[in-house]
Coordinates of C-alpha atoms in Angstrom, one line a residue:
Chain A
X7 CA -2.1 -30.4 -9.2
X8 CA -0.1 -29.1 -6.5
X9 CA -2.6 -28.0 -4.4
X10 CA -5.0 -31.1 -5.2
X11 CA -1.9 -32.8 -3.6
X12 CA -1.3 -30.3 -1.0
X13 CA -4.7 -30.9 0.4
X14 CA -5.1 -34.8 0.6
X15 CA -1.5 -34.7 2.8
X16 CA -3.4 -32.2 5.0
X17 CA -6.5 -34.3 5.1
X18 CA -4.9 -37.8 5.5
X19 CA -2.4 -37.1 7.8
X20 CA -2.0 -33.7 9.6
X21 CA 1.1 -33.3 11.6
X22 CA -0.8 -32.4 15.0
X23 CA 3.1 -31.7 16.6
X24 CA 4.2 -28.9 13.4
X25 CA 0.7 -27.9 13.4
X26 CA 0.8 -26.5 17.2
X27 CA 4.2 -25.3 17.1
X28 CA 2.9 -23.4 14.1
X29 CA -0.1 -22.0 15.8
X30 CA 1.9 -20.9 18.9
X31 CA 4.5 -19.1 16.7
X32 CA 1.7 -17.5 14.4
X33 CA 0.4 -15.8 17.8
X34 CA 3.8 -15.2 19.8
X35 CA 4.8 -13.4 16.0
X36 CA 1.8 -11.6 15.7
X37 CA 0.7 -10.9 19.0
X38 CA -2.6 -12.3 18.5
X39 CA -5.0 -11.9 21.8
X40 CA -5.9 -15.4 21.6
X41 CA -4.8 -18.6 23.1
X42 CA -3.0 -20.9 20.2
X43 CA -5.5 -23.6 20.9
X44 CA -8.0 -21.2 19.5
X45 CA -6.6 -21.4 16.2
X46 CA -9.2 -24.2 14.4
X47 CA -7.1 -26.1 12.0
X48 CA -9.3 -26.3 9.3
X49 CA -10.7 -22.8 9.3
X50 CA -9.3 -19.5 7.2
X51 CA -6.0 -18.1 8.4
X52 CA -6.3 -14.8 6.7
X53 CA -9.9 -12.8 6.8
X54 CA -12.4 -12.2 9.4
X55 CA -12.2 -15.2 12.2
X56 CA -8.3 -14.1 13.2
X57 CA -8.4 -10.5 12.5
X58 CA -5.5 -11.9 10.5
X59 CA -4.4 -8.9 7.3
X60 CA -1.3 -9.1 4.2
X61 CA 1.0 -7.4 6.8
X62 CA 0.5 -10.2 8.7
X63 CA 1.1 -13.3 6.1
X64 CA 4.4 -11.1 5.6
X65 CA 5.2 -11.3 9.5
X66 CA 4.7 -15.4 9.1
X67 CA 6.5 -15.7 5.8
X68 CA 9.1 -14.0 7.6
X69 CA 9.1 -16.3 11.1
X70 CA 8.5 -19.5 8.8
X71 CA 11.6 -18.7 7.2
X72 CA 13.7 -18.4 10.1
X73 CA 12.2 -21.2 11.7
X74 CA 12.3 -24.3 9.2
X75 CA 13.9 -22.2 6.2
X76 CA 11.0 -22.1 4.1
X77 CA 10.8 -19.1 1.5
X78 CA 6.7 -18.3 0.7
X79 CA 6.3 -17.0 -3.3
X80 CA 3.3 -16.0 -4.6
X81 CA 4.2 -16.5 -8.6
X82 CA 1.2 -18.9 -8.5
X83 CA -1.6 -18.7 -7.3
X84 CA -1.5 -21.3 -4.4
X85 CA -1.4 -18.8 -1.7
X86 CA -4.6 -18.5 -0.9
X87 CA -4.7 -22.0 0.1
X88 CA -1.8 -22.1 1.5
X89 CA -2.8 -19.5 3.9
X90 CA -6.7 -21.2 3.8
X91 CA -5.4 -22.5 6.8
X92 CA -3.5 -23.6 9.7
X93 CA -3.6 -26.9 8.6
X94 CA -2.7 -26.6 5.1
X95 CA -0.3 -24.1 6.2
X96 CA 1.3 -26.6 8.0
X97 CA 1.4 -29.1 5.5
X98 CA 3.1 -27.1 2.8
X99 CA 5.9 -26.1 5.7
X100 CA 6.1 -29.6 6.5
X101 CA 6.8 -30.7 3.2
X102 CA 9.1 -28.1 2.7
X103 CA 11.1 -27.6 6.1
X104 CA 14.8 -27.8 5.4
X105 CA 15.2 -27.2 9.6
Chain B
X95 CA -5.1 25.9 -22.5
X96 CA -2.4 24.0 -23.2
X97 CA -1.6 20.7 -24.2
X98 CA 0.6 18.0 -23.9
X99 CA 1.4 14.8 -25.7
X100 CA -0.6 12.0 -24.3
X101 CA 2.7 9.9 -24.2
X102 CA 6.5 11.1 -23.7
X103 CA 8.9 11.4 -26.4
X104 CA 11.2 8.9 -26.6
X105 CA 12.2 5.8 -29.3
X106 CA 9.1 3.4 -30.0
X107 CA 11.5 0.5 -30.4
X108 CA 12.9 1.0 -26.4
X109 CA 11.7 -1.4 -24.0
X110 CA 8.9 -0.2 -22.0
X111 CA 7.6 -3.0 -19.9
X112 CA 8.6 -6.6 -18.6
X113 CA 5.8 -9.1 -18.2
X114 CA 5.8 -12.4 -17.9
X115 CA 9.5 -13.0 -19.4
X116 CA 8.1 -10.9 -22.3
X117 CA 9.6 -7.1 -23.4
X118 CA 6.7 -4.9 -24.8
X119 CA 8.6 -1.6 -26.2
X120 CA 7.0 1.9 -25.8
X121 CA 5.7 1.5 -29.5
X122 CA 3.9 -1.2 -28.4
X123 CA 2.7 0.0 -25.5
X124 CA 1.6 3.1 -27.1
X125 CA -0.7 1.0 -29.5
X126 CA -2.6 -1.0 -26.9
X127 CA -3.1 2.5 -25.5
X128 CA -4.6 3.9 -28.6
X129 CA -6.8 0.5 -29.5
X130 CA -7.9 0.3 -26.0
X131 CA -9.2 3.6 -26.6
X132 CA -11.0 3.3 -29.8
X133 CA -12.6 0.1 -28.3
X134 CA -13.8 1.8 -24.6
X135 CA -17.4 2.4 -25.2
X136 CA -17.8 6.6 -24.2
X137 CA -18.2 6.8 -20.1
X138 CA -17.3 9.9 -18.0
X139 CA -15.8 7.6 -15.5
X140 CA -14.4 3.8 -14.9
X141 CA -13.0 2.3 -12.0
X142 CA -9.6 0.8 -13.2
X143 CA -9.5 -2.5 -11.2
X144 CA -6.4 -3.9 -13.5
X145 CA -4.5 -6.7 -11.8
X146 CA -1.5 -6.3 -13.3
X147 CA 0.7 -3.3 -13.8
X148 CA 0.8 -2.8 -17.6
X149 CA -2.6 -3.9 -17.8
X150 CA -3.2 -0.6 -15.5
X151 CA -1.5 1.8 -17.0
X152 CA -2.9 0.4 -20.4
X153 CA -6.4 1.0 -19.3
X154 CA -5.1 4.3 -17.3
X155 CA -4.0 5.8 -20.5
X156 CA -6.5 4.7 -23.0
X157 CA -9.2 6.4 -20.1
X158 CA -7.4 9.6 -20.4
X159 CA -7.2 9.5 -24.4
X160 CA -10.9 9.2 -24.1
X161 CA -10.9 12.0 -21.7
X162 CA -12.6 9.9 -19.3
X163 CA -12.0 10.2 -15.5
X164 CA -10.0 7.2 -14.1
X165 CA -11.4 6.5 -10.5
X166 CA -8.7 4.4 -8.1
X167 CA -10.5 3.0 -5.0
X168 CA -8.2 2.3 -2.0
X169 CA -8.8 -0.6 -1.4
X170 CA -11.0 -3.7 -2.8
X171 CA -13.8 -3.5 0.4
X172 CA -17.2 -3.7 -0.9
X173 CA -17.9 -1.2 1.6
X174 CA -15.5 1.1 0.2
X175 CA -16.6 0.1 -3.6
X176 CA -20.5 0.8 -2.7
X177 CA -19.6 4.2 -1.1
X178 CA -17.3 5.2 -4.4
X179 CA -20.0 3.7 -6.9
X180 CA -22.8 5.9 -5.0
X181 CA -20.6 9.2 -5.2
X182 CA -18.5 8.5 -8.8
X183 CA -21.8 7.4 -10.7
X184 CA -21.9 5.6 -14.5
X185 CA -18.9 3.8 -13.7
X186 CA -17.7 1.2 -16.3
X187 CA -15.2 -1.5 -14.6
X188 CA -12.1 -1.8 -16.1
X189 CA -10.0 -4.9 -15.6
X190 CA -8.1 -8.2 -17.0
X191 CA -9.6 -10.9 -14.9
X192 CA -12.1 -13.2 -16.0
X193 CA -14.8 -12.7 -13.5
X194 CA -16.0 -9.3 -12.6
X195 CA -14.1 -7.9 -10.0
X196 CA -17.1 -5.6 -8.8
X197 CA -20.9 -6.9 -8.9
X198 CA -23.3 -5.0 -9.7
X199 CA -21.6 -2.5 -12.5
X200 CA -20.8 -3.0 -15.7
X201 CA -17.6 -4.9 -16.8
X202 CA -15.1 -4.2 -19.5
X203 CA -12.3 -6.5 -19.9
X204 CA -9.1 -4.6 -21.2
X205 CA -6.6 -7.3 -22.2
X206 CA -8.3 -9.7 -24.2
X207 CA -9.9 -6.9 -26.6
X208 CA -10.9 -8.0 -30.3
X209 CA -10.8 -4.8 -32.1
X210 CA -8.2 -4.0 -35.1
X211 CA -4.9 -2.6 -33.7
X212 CA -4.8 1.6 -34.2
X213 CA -3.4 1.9 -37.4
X214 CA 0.1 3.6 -37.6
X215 CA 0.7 6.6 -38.1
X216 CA -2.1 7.5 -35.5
X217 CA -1.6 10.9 -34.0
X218 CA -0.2 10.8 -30.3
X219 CA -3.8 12.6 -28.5
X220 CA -3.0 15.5 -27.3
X221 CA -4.6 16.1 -23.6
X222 CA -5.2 19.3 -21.7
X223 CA -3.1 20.0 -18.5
X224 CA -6.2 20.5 -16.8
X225 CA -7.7 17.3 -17.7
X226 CA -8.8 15.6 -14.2
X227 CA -7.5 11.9 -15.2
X228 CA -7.6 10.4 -11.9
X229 CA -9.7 10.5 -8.7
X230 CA -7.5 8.7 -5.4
X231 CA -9.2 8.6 -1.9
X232 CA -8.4 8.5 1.3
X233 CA -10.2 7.5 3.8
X234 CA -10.4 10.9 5.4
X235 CA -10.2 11.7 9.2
X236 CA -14.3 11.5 9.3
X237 CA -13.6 7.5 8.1
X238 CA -15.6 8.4 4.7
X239 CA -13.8 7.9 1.5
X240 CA -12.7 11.6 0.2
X241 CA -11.6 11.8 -3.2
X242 CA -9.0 13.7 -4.7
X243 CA -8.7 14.8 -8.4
X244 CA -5.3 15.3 -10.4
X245 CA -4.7 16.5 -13.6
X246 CA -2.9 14.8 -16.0
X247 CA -0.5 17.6 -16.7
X248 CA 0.5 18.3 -12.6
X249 CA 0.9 15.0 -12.2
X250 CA 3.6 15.1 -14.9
X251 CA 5.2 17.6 -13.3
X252 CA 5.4 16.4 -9.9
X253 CA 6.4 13.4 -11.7
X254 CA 9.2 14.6 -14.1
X255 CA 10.1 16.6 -10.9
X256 CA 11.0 13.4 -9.2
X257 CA 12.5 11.7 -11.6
X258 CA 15.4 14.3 -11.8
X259 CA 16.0 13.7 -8.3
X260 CA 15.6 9.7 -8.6
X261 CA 17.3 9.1 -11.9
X262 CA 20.2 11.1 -10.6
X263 CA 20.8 9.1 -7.6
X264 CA 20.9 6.0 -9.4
X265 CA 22.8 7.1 -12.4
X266 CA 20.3 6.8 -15.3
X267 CA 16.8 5.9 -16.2
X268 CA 15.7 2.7 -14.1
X269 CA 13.6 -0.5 -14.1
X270 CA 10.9 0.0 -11.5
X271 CA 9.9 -2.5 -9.4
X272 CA 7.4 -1.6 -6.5
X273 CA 5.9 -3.7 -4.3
X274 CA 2.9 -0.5 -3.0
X275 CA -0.8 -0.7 -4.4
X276 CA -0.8 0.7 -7.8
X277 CA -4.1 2.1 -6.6
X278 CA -2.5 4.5 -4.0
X279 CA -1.2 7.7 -4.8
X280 CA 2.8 6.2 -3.6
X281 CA 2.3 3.1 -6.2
X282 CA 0.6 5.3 -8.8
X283 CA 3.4 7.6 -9.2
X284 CA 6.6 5.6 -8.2
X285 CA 5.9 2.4 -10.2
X286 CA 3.2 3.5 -12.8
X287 CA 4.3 7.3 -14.2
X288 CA 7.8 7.8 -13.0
X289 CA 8.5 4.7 -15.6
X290 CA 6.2 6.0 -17.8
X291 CA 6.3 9.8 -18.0
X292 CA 10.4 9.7 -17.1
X293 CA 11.9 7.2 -19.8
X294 CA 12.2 4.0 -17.2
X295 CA 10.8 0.5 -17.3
X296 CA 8.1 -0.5 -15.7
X297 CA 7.7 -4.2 -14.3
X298 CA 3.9 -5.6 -14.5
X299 CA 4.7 -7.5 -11.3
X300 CA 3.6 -6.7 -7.9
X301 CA 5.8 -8.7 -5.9
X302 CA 5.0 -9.3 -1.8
X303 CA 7.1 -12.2 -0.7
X304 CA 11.0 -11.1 -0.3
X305 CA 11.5 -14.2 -3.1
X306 CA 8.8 -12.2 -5.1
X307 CA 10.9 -9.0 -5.0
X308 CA 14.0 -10.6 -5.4
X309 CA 12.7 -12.1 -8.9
X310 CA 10.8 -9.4 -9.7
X311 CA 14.6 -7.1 -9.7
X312 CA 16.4 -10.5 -11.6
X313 CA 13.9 -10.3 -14.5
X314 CA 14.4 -6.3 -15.2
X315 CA 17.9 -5.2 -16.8
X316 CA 20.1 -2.8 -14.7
X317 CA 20.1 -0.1 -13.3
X318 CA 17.2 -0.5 -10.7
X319 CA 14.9 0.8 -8.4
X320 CA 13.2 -0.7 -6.0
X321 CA 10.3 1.5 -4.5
X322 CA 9.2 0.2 -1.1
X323 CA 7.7 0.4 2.2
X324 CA 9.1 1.2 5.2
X325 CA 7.7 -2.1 6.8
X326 CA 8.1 -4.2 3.7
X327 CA 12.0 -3.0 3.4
X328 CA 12.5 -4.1 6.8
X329 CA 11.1 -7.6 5.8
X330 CA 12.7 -8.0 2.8
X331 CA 16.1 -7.1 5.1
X332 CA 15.1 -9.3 7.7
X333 CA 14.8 -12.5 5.5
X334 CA 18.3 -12.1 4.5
X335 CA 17.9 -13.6 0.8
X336 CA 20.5 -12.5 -1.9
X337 CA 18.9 -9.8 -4.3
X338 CA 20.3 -8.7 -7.9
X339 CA 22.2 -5.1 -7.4
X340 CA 19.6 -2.4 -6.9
X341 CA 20.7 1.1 -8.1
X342 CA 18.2 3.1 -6.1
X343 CA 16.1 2.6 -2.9
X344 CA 12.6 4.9 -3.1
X345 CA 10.8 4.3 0.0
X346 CA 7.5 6.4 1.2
X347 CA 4.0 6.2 3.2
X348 CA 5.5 6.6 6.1
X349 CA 9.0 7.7 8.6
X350 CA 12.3 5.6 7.5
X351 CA 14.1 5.2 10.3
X352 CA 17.6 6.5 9.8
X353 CA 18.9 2.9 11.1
X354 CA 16.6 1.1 8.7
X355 CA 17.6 3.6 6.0
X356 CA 21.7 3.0 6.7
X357 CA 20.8 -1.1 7.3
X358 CA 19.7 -0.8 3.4
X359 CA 22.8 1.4 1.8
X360 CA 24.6 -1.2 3.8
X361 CA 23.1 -4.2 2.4
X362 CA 22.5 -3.4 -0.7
X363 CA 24.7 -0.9 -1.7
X364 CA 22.8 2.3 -3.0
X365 CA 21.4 5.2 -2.2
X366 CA 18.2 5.5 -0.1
X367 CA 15.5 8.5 -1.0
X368 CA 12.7 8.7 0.9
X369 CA 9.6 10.7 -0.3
X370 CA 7.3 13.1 1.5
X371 CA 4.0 13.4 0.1
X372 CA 0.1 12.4 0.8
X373 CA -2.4 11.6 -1.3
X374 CA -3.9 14.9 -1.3
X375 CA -0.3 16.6 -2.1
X376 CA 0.8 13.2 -4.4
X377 CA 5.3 13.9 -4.2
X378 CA 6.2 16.9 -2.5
X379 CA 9.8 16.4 -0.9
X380 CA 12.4 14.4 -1.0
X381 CA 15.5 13.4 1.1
X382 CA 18.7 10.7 1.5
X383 CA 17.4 9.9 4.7
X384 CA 21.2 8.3 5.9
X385 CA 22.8 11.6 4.9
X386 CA 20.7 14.6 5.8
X387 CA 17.4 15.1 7.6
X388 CA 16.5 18.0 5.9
X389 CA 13.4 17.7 3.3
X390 CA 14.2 19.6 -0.2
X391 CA 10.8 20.1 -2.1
X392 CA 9.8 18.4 -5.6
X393 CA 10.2 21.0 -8.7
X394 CA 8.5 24.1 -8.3
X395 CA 6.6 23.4 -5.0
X396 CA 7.5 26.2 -2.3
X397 CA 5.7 26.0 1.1
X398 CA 4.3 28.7 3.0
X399 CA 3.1 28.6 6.9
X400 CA 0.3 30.5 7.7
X401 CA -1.8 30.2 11.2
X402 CA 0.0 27.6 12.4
X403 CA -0.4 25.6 9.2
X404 CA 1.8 24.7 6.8
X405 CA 0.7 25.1 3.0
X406 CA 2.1 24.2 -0.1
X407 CA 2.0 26.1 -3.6
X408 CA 3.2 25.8 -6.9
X409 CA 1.9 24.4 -10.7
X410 CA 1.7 20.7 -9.0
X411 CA -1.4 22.1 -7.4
X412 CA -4.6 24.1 -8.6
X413 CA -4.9 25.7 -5.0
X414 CA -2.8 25.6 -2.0
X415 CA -3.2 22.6 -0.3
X416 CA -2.2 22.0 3.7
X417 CA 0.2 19.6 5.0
X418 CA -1.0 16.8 7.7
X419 CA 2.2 17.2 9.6
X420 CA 4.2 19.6 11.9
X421 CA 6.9 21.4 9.7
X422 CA 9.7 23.5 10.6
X423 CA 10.5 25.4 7.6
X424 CA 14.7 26.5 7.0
X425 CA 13.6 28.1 3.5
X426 CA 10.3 28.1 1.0
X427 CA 11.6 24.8 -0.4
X428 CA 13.7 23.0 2.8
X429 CA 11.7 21.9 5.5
X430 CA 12.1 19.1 8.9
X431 CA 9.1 17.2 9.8
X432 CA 8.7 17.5 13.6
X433 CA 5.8 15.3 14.4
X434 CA 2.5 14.0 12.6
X435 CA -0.4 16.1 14.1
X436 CA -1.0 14.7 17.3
X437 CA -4.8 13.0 16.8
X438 CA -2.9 11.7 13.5
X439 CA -2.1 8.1 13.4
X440 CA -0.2 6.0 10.8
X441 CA -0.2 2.4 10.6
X442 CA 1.1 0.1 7.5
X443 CA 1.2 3.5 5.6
X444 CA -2.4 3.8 6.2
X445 CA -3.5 7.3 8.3
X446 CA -6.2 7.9 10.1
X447 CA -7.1 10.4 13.1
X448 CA -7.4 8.5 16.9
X449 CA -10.9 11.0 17.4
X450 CA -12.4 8.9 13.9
X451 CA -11.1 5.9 15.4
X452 CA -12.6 6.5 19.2
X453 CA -15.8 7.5 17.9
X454 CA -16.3 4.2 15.5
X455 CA -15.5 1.7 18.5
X456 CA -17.7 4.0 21.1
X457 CA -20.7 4.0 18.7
X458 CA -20.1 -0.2 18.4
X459 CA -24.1 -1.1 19.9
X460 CA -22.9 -2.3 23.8
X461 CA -19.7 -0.2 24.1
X462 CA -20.5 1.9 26.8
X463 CA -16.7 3.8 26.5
X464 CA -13.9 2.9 24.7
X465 CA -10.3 4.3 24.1
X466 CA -7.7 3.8 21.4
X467 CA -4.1 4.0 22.0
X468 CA -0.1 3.5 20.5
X469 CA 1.2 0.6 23.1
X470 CA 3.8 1.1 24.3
X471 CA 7.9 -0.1 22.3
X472 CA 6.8 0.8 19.2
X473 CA 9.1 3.3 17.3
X474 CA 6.6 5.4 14.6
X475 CA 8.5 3.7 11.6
X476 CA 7.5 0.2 12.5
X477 CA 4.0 -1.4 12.1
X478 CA 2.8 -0.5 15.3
X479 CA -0.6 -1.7 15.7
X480 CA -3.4 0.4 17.9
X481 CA -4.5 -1.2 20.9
X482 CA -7.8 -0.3 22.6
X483 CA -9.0 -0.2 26.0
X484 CA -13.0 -0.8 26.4
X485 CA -15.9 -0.9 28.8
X486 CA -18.7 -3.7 26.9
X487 CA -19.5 -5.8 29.6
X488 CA -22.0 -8.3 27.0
X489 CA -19.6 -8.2 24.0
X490 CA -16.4 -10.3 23.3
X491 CA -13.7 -9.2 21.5
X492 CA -15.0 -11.2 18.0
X493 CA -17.5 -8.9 18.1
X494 CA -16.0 -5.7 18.3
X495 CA -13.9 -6.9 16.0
X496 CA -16.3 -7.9 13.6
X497 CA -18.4 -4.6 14.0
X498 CA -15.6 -2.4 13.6
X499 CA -14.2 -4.3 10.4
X500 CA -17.6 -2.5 8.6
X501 CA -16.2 0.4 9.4
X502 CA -12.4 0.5 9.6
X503 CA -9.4 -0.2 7.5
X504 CA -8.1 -3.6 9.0
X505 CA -4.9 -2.1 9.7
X506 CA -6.9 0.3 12.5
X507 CA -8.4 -3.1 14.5
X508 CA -7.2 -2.7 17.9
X509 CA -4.9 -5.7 19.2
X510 CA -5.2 -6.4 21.8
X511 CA -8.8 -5.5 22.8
X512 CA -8.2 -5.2 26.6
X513 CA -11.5 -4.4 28.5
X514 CA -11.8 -3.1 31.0
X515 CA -14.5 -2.2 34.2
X516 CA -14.2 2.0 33.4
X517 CA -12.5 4.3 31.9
X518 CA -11.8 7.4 34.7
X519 CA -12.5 10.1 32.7
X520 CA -12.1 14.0 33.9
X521 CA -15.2 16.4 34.9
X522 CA -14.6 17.5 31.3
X523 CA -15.2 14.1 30.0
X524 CA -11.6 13.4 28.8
X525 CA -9.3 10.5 29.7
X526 CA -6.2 12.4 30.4
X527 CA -2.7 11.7 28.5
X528 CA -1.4 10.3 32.1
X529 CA -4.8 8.1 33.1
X530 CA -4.0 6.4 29.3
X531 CA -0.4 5.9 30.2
X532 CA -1.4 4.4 33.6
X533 CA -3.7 2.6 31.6
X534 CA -1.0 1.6 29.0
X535 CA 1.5 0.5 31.7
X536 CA -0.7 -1.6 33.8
X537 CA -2.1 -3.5 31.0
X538 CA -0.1 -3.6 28.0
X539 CA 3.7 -2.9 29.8
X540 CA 4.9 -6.1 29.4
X541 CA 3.6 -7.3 26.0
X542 CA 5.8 -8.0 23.0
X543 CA 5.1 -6.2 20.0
X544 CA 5.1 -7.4 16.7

């Protein structure tokens, strides 16, 4: 149900501000060669397209902590769409964000 | 030959394993082994692709009482799945998800078995020490997958060996929880068999968040061990969360810094043992990395050098086998480590050699040269990823990317990709040390590194 949830908030009404501070701290962490802008919202996070691997969903857990203190569990199974993508990313920070 | 008891001696009543808020005691345990077993139709081989931990060892055991070969691919890759299937053939898939977790071979599902429980009073199977129970790779310095067979009684003993060492330092028998690939020689031995074999409790959770770890230690009763990563220690540090009190740290696959190894005695209050091994060698050494930097081998391992190669002997292994690392030996069983070979490279645990790694990215069709290298700021305890300098005038870096991903671990992918018009190579065809640091410092001096 989450996620159902999780999803219409990213579709309906994506924080475009949270979602490009996100992407430029996703590449500054990981020193991605890539321009933030060429993060696509809606496409996969992790996989093929951004090169992106676990040791990196670690590096972001990490920087999402100390940036809006929001701790990432994986006791259920919602991580693979919460790392689906930038956008839904973003959404389940901005819910979240305690800073 | 002789043989040993399939399972360890100790009261069938004590709690073995923690899943899912549940205890499951060794007696327990030891009849899911022995049903599995009955049930497993007869295969020389299966490919254990068990999601959870006691799920794993279930299958792991009830293979071995069936005197079938478990095979452990390193990692989930269909690449790496095809090339294992080709080589380990008439492999049955073991594993306790509903769908398949491999096309194309057959599927066994291990945890949802409807077969009458093994009676009591079932003998405990007794196994040969030469049995080969399981076949790890690695991915080998020519990039294909080379397996490695252990038997299930020099496992024990490297093992048993360990456990002395471990269960010492913390004071007594532990809960395990491990956060490495139960699939990798380090995960296999630290959170699978040292519970197992050595009288501790093992934890069917593979935690990966620091919140994960953190609940993972709360569920299991005192004293524990955490068994860890270099890199994932220094996360779970980093995110600064309280954890329950940890008895022991056990941390391998690659250097501990001795900062990173004091940061943890300091924050958490216990010991920190590092291991020296590989998958070829499984446990070999071990040290308290904030005390003394000097290496004491596991059991009855001695080491030997010979040509400019360090070897190591003893019942863990049918024949010598060779160290991937420079070694200065003080006695047959104390050694330093001085350096990893020098083509050797190390990322996220992973190994590989820089010649592998150069030739995969040159043969890349419209990479006319190409170059790996270590940027520059990393120390060799942190993730540091390889960067790659290369001449493809009609490629991007998407593609190289995507060509090498067929080929490489995704640890190995170069970032950044910096391309460049040539690469000034010497009459000899070599790009000098100094050219790549000229190289390094022109391009890549002023990056920050993960």
């Amino acid at each position: 149900m989450q996620i159902m949830e999780l999803h219409s908030t990213a579709q309906t009404t994506p924080d475009l501000a949270l979602e490009k501070e996100m992407a430029a701290l996703i590449v500054t962490a990981l020193n991605l060669d890539i321009a933030p802008e060429a993060i696509v919202p809606e496409e996969p996070l992790y996989g093929d397209k951004l090169g992106i691997d676990s040791i990196d969903i670690l590096e972001i857990a990490l920087v999402v902590s100390k940036q809006y203190g929001v701790q990432m569990k994986a006791d259920s199974e919602d991580n693979a769409h919460i790392f689906g993508s930038l956008r839904a990313l973003t959404a389940y920070v901005g819910e979240r964000r305690v800073k | 030959m002789n043989s040993l008891p399939l399972f360890s001696e100790i009261d069938p009543d004590a709690n073995f394993a923690h899943r899912h808020g549940a205890w499951i005691s060794r007696g327990q345990f030891h009849a899911a082994v022995l049903t599995l077993a009955a049930a497993l139709p007869e295969r020389a081989r299966v490919l254990n692709m068990c999601h959870d931990r006691y799920w794993f060892a279930v299958s792991l055991f009830a293979a071995i009482a069936r005197g079938s070969l478990t095979v452990l691919p390193n990692s989930a890759a269909p690449e790496h799945l095809a090339a294992v299937a080709a080589e380990q053939t008439d492999l049955l898939v073991l594993g306790d998800q509903d769908a398949p977790p491999v096309a194309h071979l057959p599927y066994f599902r291990v945890d949802t078995v409807a077969a009458p429980p093994a009676p009591a009073g079932t003998p405990i199977p007794m196994i040969p020490f030469d049995q080969r129970v399981a076949c790890v790779y690695t991915s080998g310095t020519t990039g294909t997958p080379t397996p490695h067979y252990k038997t299930f009684g020099r496992l024990r003993l490297a093992v048993l060996a360990g456990a002395e060492r471990l269960w010492h330092a913390a004071g007594a028998p532990c809960s395990v929880v491990g956060t490495s690939p139960i699939r990798h020689m380090y995960g296999l031995e630290a959170s699978v068999l040292l519970p197992l074999f050595a009288g501790g409790r093992l934890s069917a959770q593979i935690p990966f968040f620091p919140l994960d770890i953190a609940a993972s230690l709360a569920e299991v009763p005192a004293p524990r061990l955490l068994a860890i990563t270099p890199f994932h220690l220094r996360k779970l540090l980093e995110a600064d969360i309280a954890l329950p009190p940890v008895a022991a740290i056990l941390s391998a696959t690659a250097p501990l810094s001795r900062e990173l190894a004091r940061e943890a005695e300091h924050r958490l209050g216990c010991p920190v043992i590092e291991i020296y091994g590989s998958t070829e060698t499984g446990q070999l050494a071990m040290r308290a990395p904030c005390r003394d930097d000097v290496w004491q081998c596991l059991g009855a391992t001695t080491l030997e050098t010979h040509e400019g190669e360090t070897w190591a002997h003893g019942p863990a292994y049918p024949t010598p086998q060779m160290l991937n690392d420079m070694i200065a030996l003080l006695s047959p069983t104390t050694f330093r480590l001085l350096d990893r070979k020098a083509n050797m490279v190390n990322v996220a645990g992973k190994r590989s050699s820089l010649s592998f790694l150069n030739a995969t990215l040159a043969a890349l069709p419209g990479v006319e040269d190409a170059v790996f290298c270590v940027p520059p700021g990393g120390t060799d305890t942190d993730v540091g990823r390889l960067a790659a300098f290369v001449v493809a005038p009609t490629l991007d870096r998407k593609t190289i990317l995507t060509g090498l991903r067929a080929h490489l671990d995704p640890v190995f992918l170069p970032r950044p990709i910096v391309f460049v018009p040539a690469l000034p190579r010497d009459g000899n065809g070599k790009i000098l040390a100094r050219t790549l640091s000229a190289l390094i410092d022109q391009h890549l001096g002023g990056r920050k590194r993960p």
